[in-house]
Amino acid sequence: MENTKENVQKETIGIGAWIALIFLILVLSGAFRTAEGPIKVLDFTNLSGSFGKIGDTGANLIGSGGTGAKDGFMAGFNLIPPVMFFCGLLAVFEELGAFKASDVLFRPLLRPLMGIPGKCGIAFVSSFTGSDVAAVMTKDLYDAGDITDDERTIFATYQYAGSACINNTITGGAPLVAICPVALGPCIIIMFVCKLVGANIIRLVLALNKKKA
Amino acid sequence: MSEQKTAVPVKQKASIVDVFLKGCAKGFKVGIENITPAMILGYVLVYILRETGLMDLLGVVMSPVMGLFGLPGEAFAVLISAFFAKASGCATAASMYEAGALTLGQASMMLPACILMGTLIGHYARIVLVTGSNKKWHPLMILICLFDAALSLVIMRVILMMMGVQ
């Protein structure tokens, strides 16, 4: 059905969008976190920086040894700067076309990866950073007859685990991202892989179920 | 020979700087409205669990299950709170690390799991119901999220072990 020459009217994706995507991946990968020299600015954690130490106590303004709501508030406060920075960064990369470029990148992979048509590309890419748009798009794809009921189940399963996994990791996961020795990018890749495995389990179950019927 | 400057086309849309600033402001809102409240919930929860001795009890009861992943039984509290809200799961883990109940490796190991099996009830409505997917498979979809989380624990454990993080 798909061979109607995917007239996806190649939205002009300039070289800038690809460069933006590469930069986004590099910044989140953590590859330069411990790099020497100026290249270390290409790392999200380094760019987020750190609070200064107070006197020679060795502690920053969050202090140490706090408990309960007050300590929780300070811990939340500690996370606001990197989250603000990330949201700004993501908005810029989106503006530069990095998301559109990743759509082009993923489109041909969706069938092999989880057995859903390339038409799901935009919903797929947007599901990295938002749950609602992707969910609505999935329903629209089904209503328009672009995906079958089973394909919708597979795609929804993929979206359900972790939902918008990039944004959720940065915001909800912030307290652990701040201490995790594994950089943000690799963590997101791990989640992506697990989401794919889950989607393929249901893909398999659906296929077996169909055979039986 | 007039030196004509090639006029930079005035963009109607917002400049990159504006986009960045707007994004940051949005992040501030998320920080105040979502993250900080979750942190308060997580930290208070851990305080209550610790002071009442419930944490120790949880540790004993859940240790066989959590032990499969190289985690102490107390770590179950992290996954339970993640199930209701990703952020409070992560906040609980961070706070338990600070309190010395979890090592750095154990706390960080749970990051992907907290996200993958996090906020499953809220997202059931926002994703599963919104997509209108076949009701027959809904229970399996929830189970798969839990499976994904378990899988991520194993992967993270291996990676952290290779990195030499305890």
Short mmCIF file of C-alpha atoms in Angstrom, two decimals:
data_model
loop_
_atom_site.label_atom_id
_atom_site.label_comp_id
_atom_site.label_asym_id
_atom_site.label_seq_id
_atom_site.Cartn_x
_atom_site.Cartn_y
_atom_site.Cartn_z
CA MET A 1 0.00 0.00 0.00
CA GLU A 2 2.91 2.19 0.74
CA ASN A 3 4.35 2.09 -2.72
CA THR A 4 2.32 5.04 -3.84
CA LYS A 5 5.69 6.65 -4.17
CA GLU A 6 5.64 8.18 -0.71
CA ASN A 7 4.94 11.57 -2.12
CA VAL A 8 6.07 13.11 1.08
CA GLN A 9 6.97 16.21 -0.84
CA LYS A 10 10.48 16.27 0.50
CA GLU A 11 10.27 19.16 2.85
CA THR A 12 13.48 20.98 2.18
CA ILE A 13 15.78 19.89 4.93
CA GLY A 14 18.84 22.00 4.57
CA ILE A 15 22.33 21.16 5.64
CA GLY A 16 21.72 23.37 8.67
CA ALA A 17 19.09 21.00 10.01
CA TRP A 18 21.45 18.06 9.72
CA ILE A 19 24.24 19.96 11.43
CA ALA A 20 21.80 20.92 14.18
CA LEU A 21 20.80 17.29 14.64
CA ILE A 22 24.44 16.20 14.84
CA PHE A 23 25.14 18.93 17.40
CA LEU A 24 22.10 17.95 19.45
CA ILE A 25 23.21 14.32 19.52
CA LEU A 26 26.78 15.28 20.44
CA VAL A 27 25.71 17.63 23.21
CA LEU A 28 23.48 14.97 24.76
CA SER A 29 25.89 12.09 24.20
CA GLY A 30 28.23 13.04 26.99
CA ALA A 31 31.13 12.28 24.66
CA PHE A 32 32.91 15.47 25.64
CA ARG A 33 32.00 15.58 29.30
CA THR A 34 35.51 14.89 30.45
CA ALA A 35 37.25 16.28 27.36
CA GLU A 36 40.22 18.59 27.77
CA GLY A 37 40.22 22.00 26.12
CA PRO A 38 37.50 24.05 24.53
CA ILE A 39 35.65 21.09 23.03
CA LYS A 40 34.19 20.37 26.45
CA VAL A 41 31.62 23.09 25.82
CA LEU A 42 29.87 20.53 23.61
CA ASP A 43 28.45 18.74 26.62
CA PHE A 44 25.12 19.32 28.27
CA THR A 45 26.37 18.67 31.80
CA ASN A 46 29.38 20.96 31.39
CA LEU A 47 27.19 23.67 29.89
CA SER A 48 24.80 23.36 32.82
CA GLY A 49 27.71 24.22 35.09
CA SER A 50 27.66 24.09 38.85
CA PHE A 51 26.94 26.24 41.85
CA GLY A 52 29.92 27.80 43.57
CA LYS A 53 31.15 26.56 46.91
CA ILE A 54 30.43 28.59 50.00
CA GLY A 55 33.57 29.61 51.80
CA ASP A 56 35.72 26.60 52.49
CA THR A 57 32.88 24.43 53.73
CA GLY A 58 33.05 22.45 50.51
CA ALA A 59 29.25 22.63 50.25
CA ASN A 60 27.31 24.70 47.72
CA LEU A 61 24.18 26.63 48.54
CA ILE A 62 22.14 23.43 48.64
CA GLY A 63 24.17 22.43 51.67
CA SER A 64 24.31 18.88 52.93
CA GLY A 65 22.52 16.76 55.46
CA GLY A 66 19.09 18.34 54.97
CA THR A 67 15.87 16.35 55.22
CA GLY A 68 12.20 16.44 54.29
CA ALA A 69 10.34 19.08 52.34
CA LYS A 70 13.00 21.76 52.79
CA ASP A 71 15.71 19.53 51.45
CA GLY A 72 13.39 18.42 48.66
CA PHE A 73 12.78 22.02 47.73
CA MET A 74 16.49 22.75 47.57
CA ALA A 75 17.03 19.64 45.48
CA GLY A 76 14.30 20.80 43.10
CA PHE A 77 15.80 24.28 43.04
CA ASN A 78 19.14 22.73 42.13
CA LEU A 79 17.56 21.21 39.03
CA ILE A 80 15.82 24.26 37.67
CA PRO A 81 18.84 25.78 35.87
CA PRO A 82 19.69 22.70 33.80
CA VAL A 83 16.02 22.12 32.96
CA MET A 84 15.61 25.73 31.86
CA PHE A 85 18.75 25.44 29.80
CA PHE A 86 17.65 22.19 28.22
CA CYS A 87 14.23 23.50 27.28
CA GLY A 88 15.87 26.52 25.66
CA LEU A 89 18.32 24.33 23.82
CA LEU A 90 15.65 21.96 22.57
CA ALA A 91 13.52 24.85 21.33
CA VAL A 92 16.48 26.17 19.34
CA PHE A 93 17.28 22.80 17.81
CA GLU A 94 13.66 22.33 16.89
CA GLU A 95 13.65 25.75 15.26
CA LEU A 96 16.77 24.82 13.30
CA GLY A 97 15.02 21.77 11.89
CA ALA A 98 16.76 19.02 13.86
CA PHE A 99 13.48 17.22 14.45
CA LYS A 100 12.51 17.28 10.80
CA ALA A 101 15.90 15.87 9.91
CA SER A 102 15.46 13.04 12.38
CA ASP A 103 12.08 12.29 10.81
CA VAL A 104 13.81 11.73 7.48
CA LEU A 105 16.36 9.57 9.23
CA PHE A 106 13.83 7.35 11.01
CA ARG A 107 11.11 7.13 8.37
CA PRO A 108 12.61 4.21 6.44
CA LEU A 109 13.48 2.39 9.67
CA LEU A 110 10.03 2.16 11.20
CA ARG A 111 8.92 -0.90 9.24
CA PRO A 112 11.98 -2.99 10.14
CA LEU A 113 12.19 -1.62 13.70
CA MET A 114 8.63 -2.27 14.76
CA GLY A 115 6.50 -3.08 11.77
CA ILE A 116 4.71 0.21 11.38
CA PRO A 117 4.62 2.26 8.17
CA GLY A 118 6.91 5.22 7.46
CA LYS A 119 3.90 7.49 7.61
CA CYS A 120 4.20 7.32 11.39
CA GLY A 121 7.55 9.14 11.14
CA ILE A 122 6.48 12.52 12.46
CA ALA A 123 4.46 11.02 15.30
CA PHE A 124 7.40 8.78 16.10
CA VAL A 125 9.90 11.62 16.28
CA SER A 126 7.56 13.87 18.20
CA SER A 127 6.95 11.10 20.72
CA PHE A 128 10.52 11.58 21.95
CA THR A 129 9.66 14.98 23.32
CA GLY A 130 5.90 14.98 23.89
CA SER A 131 3.27 12.36 24.58
CA ASP A 132 0.09 14.10 23.55
CA VAL A 133 0.84 15.15 19.99
CA ALA A 134 2.07 11.69 19.09
CA ALA A 135 -0.96 10.01 20.65
CA VAL A 136 -3.39 12.22 18.78
CA MET A 137 -1.48 11.73 15.54
CA THR A 138 -1.61 7.97 16.02
CA LYS A 139 -5.36 8.07 16.34
CA ASP A 140 -5.58 10.25 13.24
CA LEU A 141 -3.38 7.83 11.30
CA TYR A 142 -5.75 5.01 12.19
CA ASP A 143 -8.85 7.03 11.43
CA ALA A 144 -7.39 7.93 8.04
CA GLY A 145 -6.75 4.26 7.34
CA ASP A 146 -2.98 4.68 7.22
CA ILE A 147 -2.32 2.12 9.93
CA THR A 148 -4.18 -1.01 10.97
CA ASP A 149 -5.56 -1.72 14.42
CA ASP A 150 -2.60 -3.96 15.19
CA GLU A 151 -0.09 -1.39 14.01
CA ARG A 152 -1.78 1.14 16.24
CA THR A 153 -1.45 -1.22 19.21
CA ILE A 154 2.25 -1.72 18.52
CA PHE A 155 2.89 2.00 18.08
CA ALA A 156 0.88 2.91 21.20
CA THR A 157 2.82 0.35 23.23
CA TYR A 158 6.04 1.91 22.03
CA GLN A 159 4.83 5.37 23.06
CA TYR A 160 3.37 4.24 26.40
CA ALA A 161 6.59 3.11 28.08
CA GLY A 162 8.43 6.21 29.19
CA SER A 163 6.16 8.31 26.98
CA ALA A 164 8.12 11.40 25.92
CA CYS A 165 11.36 9.82 26.98
CA ILE A 166 13.75 12.69 26.24
CA ASN A 167 11.74 15.36 27.99
CA ASN A 168 10.72 13.10 30.82
CA THR A 169 14.31 12.16 31.49
CA ILE A 170 15.42 15.76 31.56
CA THR A 171 12.56 16.97 33.72
CA GLY A 172 11.30 14.03 35.78
CA GLY A 173 14.64 12.27 35.75
CA ALA A 174 16.61 15.38 36.63
CA PRO A 175 17.56 14.33 40.16
CA LEU A 176 19.18 11.17 38.83
CA VAL A 177 20.57 12.70 35.64
CA ALA A 178 22.47 15.07 37.92
CA ILE A 179 24.37 12.20 39.53
CA CYS A 180 24.24 9.39 36.97
CA PRO A 181 27.68 8.43 35.64
CA VAL A 182 26.08 7.29 32.37
CA ALA A 183 25.49 10.39 30.24
CA LEU A 184 22.05 11.53 29.17
CA GLY A 185 22.37 10.41 25.55
CA PRO A 186 23.28 6.80 26.33
CA CYS A 187 20.48 6.66 28.94
CA ILE A 188 17.99 7.74 26.30
CA ILE A 189 19.33 5.17 23.86
CA ILE A 190 18.88 2.46 26.50
CA MET A 191 15.26 3.53 27.01
CA PHE A 192 14.73 3.62 23.26
CA VAL A 193 16.06 0.09 22.91
CA CYS A 194 13.85 -1.17 25.76
CA LYS A 195 10.81 0.56 24.24
CA LEU A 196 11.56 -1.13 20.92
CA VAL A 197 11.92 -4.52 22.56
CA GLY A 198 8.56 -4.04 24.27
CA ALA A 199 6.90 -2.96 21.03
CA ASN A 200 8.28 -6.03 19.31
CA ILE A 201 6.95 -8.33 22.00
CA ILE A 202 3.46 -7.10 21.34
CA ARG A 203 4.16 -7.24 17.61
CA LEU A 204 5.02 -10.91 18.02
CA VAL A 205 1.98 -11.60 20.19
CA LEU A 206 -0.27 -9.91 17.65
CA ALA A 207 1.27 -11.88 14.81
CA LEU A 208 0.81 -15.17 16.64
CA ASN A 209 -2.73 -14.20 17.53
CA LYS A 210 -3.51 -13.45 13.91
CA LYS A 211 -2.14 -16.78 12.81
CA LYS A 212 -4.32 -18.57 15.30
CA ALA A 213 -7.45 -16.79 14.23
CA MET B 1 30.88 52.16 -6.98
CA SER B 2 28.53 52.30 -4.16
CA GLU B 3 29.19 49.91 -1.43
CA GLN B 4 25.88 48.33 -0.99
CA LYS B 5 25.43 46.19 1.99
CA THR B 6 23.46 43.12 1.25
CA ALA B 7 20.58 43.73 3.50
CA VAL B 8 19.98 40.89 5.86
CA PRO B 9 16.42 39.79 5.24
CA VAL B 10 14.38 40.76 8.23
CA LYS B 11 12.82 37.60 9.52
CA GLN B 12 9.26 37.81 10.57
CA LYS B 13 9.57 34.83 12.82
CA ALA B 14 11.20 34.89 16.21
CA SER B 15 14.99 35.01 16.31
CA ILE B 16 16.99 32.09 17.65
CA VAL B 17 17.73 34.07 20.79
CA ASP B 18 14.02 34.62 21.37
CA VAL B 19 13.34 30.95 20.81
CA PHE B 20 16.01 30.05 23.33
CA LEU B 21 14.73 32.48 25.93
CA LYS B 22 11.17 31.33 25.50
CA GLY B 23 12.29 27.74 25.90
CA CYS B 24 14.18 28.59 29.09
CA ALA B 25 11.13 30.32 30.49
CA LYS B 26 9.10 27.23 29.74
CA GLY B 27 11.73 25.18 31.56
CA PHE B 28 11.41 27.44 34.58
CA LYS B 29 7.70 26.79 34.65
CA VAL B 30 8.28 23.04 34.45
CA GLY B 31 10.83 23.30 37.24
CA ILE B 32 8.50 25.17 39.56
CA GLU B 33 5.26 23.43 38.68
CA ASN B 34 6.40 19.86 38.13
CA ILE B 35 9.87 19.10 39.37
CA THR B 36 10.05 20.91 42.69
CA PRO B 37 6.68 19.60 43.92
CA ALA B 38 7.74 16.06 42.98
CA MET B 39 11.01 16.53 44.84
CA ILE B 40 9.15 17.63 47.94
CA LEU B 41 6.90 14.59 47.68
CA GLY B 42 9.85 12.27 47.19
CA TYR B 43 11.94 13.69 50.01
CA VAL B 44 9.07 13.75 52.49
CA LEU B 45 8.18 10.19 51.56
CA VAL B 46 11.70 9.01 52.20
CA TYR B 47 11.81 10.91 55.49
CA ILE B 48 8.60 9.20 56.64
CA LEU B 49 9.75 5.77 55.47
CA ARG B 50 13.06 6.18 57.25
CA GLU B 51 11.82 7.60 60.52
CA THR B 52 8.99 5.08 60.90
CA GLY B 53 11.18 2.09 60.16
CA LEU B 54 9.00 1.19 57.17
CA MET B 55 12.02 1.46 54.95
CA ASP B 56 13.75 -1.34 56.82
CA LEU B 57 10.63 -3.47 56.61
CA LEU B 58 10.32 -2.85 52.88
CA GLY B 59 13.97 -3.74 52.57
CA VAL B 60 13.48 -7.14 54.15
CA VAL B 61 10.24 -8.00 52.35
CA MET B 62 11.30 -6.95 48.89
CA SER B 63 14.92 -7.98 48.98
CA PRO B 64 14.45 -11.30 47.13
CA VAL B 65 12.80 -9.56 44.16
CA MET B 66 15.04 -6.53 44.03
CA GLY B 67 18.05 -8.73 44.62
CA LEU B 68 17.55 -10.15 41.14
CA PHE B 69 18.68 -6.80 39.81
CA GLY B 70 21.43 -6.28 42.34
CA LEU B 71 19.34 -3.79 44.29
CA PRO B 72 18.49 -3.73 47.99
CA GLY B 73 14.85 -4.27 48.95
CA GLU B 74 14.47 -0.61 49.88
CA ALA B 75 14.86 0.28 46.22
CA PHE B 76 11.31 -0.98 45.73
CA ALA B 77 10.12 2.32 47.22
CA VAL B 78 11.72 4.05 44.23
CA LEU B 79 9.84 1.94 41.69
CA ILE B 80 6.54 2.26 43.53
CA SER B 81 6.73 6.03 43.59
CA ALA B 82 7.89 6.07 39.98
CA PHE B 83 4.80 4.09 39.00
CA PHE B 84 2.67 7.01 40.17
CA ALA B 85 5.01 9.77 39.02
CA LYS B 86 8.34 9.45 37.23
CA ALA B 87 9.73 12.51 38.92
CA SER B 88 8.98 11.35 42.42
CA GLY B 89 10.58 7.97 41.69
CA CYS B 90 13.76 9.69 40.59
CA ALA B 91 13.61 12.11 43.50
CA THR B 92 13.19 9.18 45.89
CA ALA B 93 16.21 7.44 44.41
CA ALA B 94 18.33 10.59 44.61
CA SER B 95 17.30 11.18 48.19
CA MET B 96 18.04 7.58 49.15
CA TYR B 97 21.46 7.93 47.58
CA GLU B 98 22.09 11.07 49.58
CA ALA B 99 20.93 9.33 52.76
CA GLY B 100 23.28 6.44 52.04
CA ALA B 101 20.53 3.84 51.53
CA LEU B 102 21.59 3.30 47.92
CA THR B 103 25.01 3.46 46.31
CA LEU B 104 25.64 5.73 43.34
CA GLY B 105 25.49 2.74 41.01
CA GLN B 106 22.21 1.49 42.46
CA ALA B 107 20.54 4.88 42.31
CA SER B 108 21.67 5.69 38.77
CA MET B 109 20.77 2.23 37.57
CA MET B 110 17.12 3.02 38.17
CA LEU B 111 16.98 6.16 36.02
CA PRO B 112 15.72 4.53 32.80
CA ALA B 113 13.44 2.20 34.77
CA CYS B 114 11.78 5.10 36.61
CA ILE B 115 11.02 6.71 33.27
CA LEU B 116 9.94 3.55 31.45
CA MET B 117 7.50 2.37 34.11
CA GLY B 118 6.77 5.85 35.38
CA THR B 119 3.42 7.60 35.55
CA LEU B 120 1.74 4.59 33.98
CA ILE B 121 -1.72 5.53 35.20
CA GLY B 122 -1.57 9.11 33.98
CA HIS B 123 -0.19 8.07 30.63
CA TYR B 124 -2.71 5.30 30.27
CA ALA B 125 -5.25 8.04 29.76
CA ARG B 126 -2.99 10.34 27.79
CA ILE B 127 -1.56 7.75 25.41
CA VAL B 128 -3.34 4.43 25.45
CA LEU B 129 -6.85 5.87 25.56
CA VAL B 130 -6.11 8.80 23.26
CA THR B 131 -4.71 6.58 20.53
CA GLY B 132 -7.91 4.55 20.85
CA SER B 133 -5.94 1.33 20.73
CA ASN B 134 -7.68 -2.03 21.03
CA LYS B 135 -8.87 -2.62 24.61
CA LYS B 136 -8.09 -6.29 24.38
CA TRP B 137 -4.38 -5.56 24.62
CA HIS B 138 -4.36 -2.91 27.34
CA PRO B 139 -3.33 -5.21 30.20
CA LEU B 140 -0.47 -6.55 28.10
CA MET B 141 0.62 -3.00 27.26
CA ILE B 142 0.95 -2.20 30.95
CA LEU B 143 2.89 -5.39 31.56
CA ILE B 144 5.22 -4.54 28.70
CA CYS B 145 6.08 -1.20 30.32
CA LEU B 146 7.07 -3.08 33.48
CA PHE B 147 9.06 -5.53 31.41
CA ASP B 148 10.84 -2.67 29.61
CA ALA B 149 11.79 -1.23 33.00
CA ALA B 150 13.16 -4.56 34.22
CA LEU B 151 15.15 -4.92 31.02
CA SER B 152 16.61 -1.45 31.46
CA LEU B 153 17.71 -2.33 35.00
CA VAL B 154 19.71 -5.25 33.65
CA ILE B 155 21.28 -3.19 30.86
CA MET B 156 22.17 -0.33 33.20
CA ARG B 157 23.64 -2.74 35.70
CA VAL B 158 25.94 -4.21 33.08
CA ILE B 159 27.00 -0.79 31.80
CA LEU B 160 27.66 0.58 35.27
CA MET B 161 29.60 -2.53 36.15
CA MET B 162 31.73 -2.10 33.04
CA MET B 163 32.32 1.51 34.05
CA GLY B 164 33.38 0.29 37.45
CA VAL B 165 30.67 2.24 39.29
CA GLN B 166 29.58 0.66 42.53
#
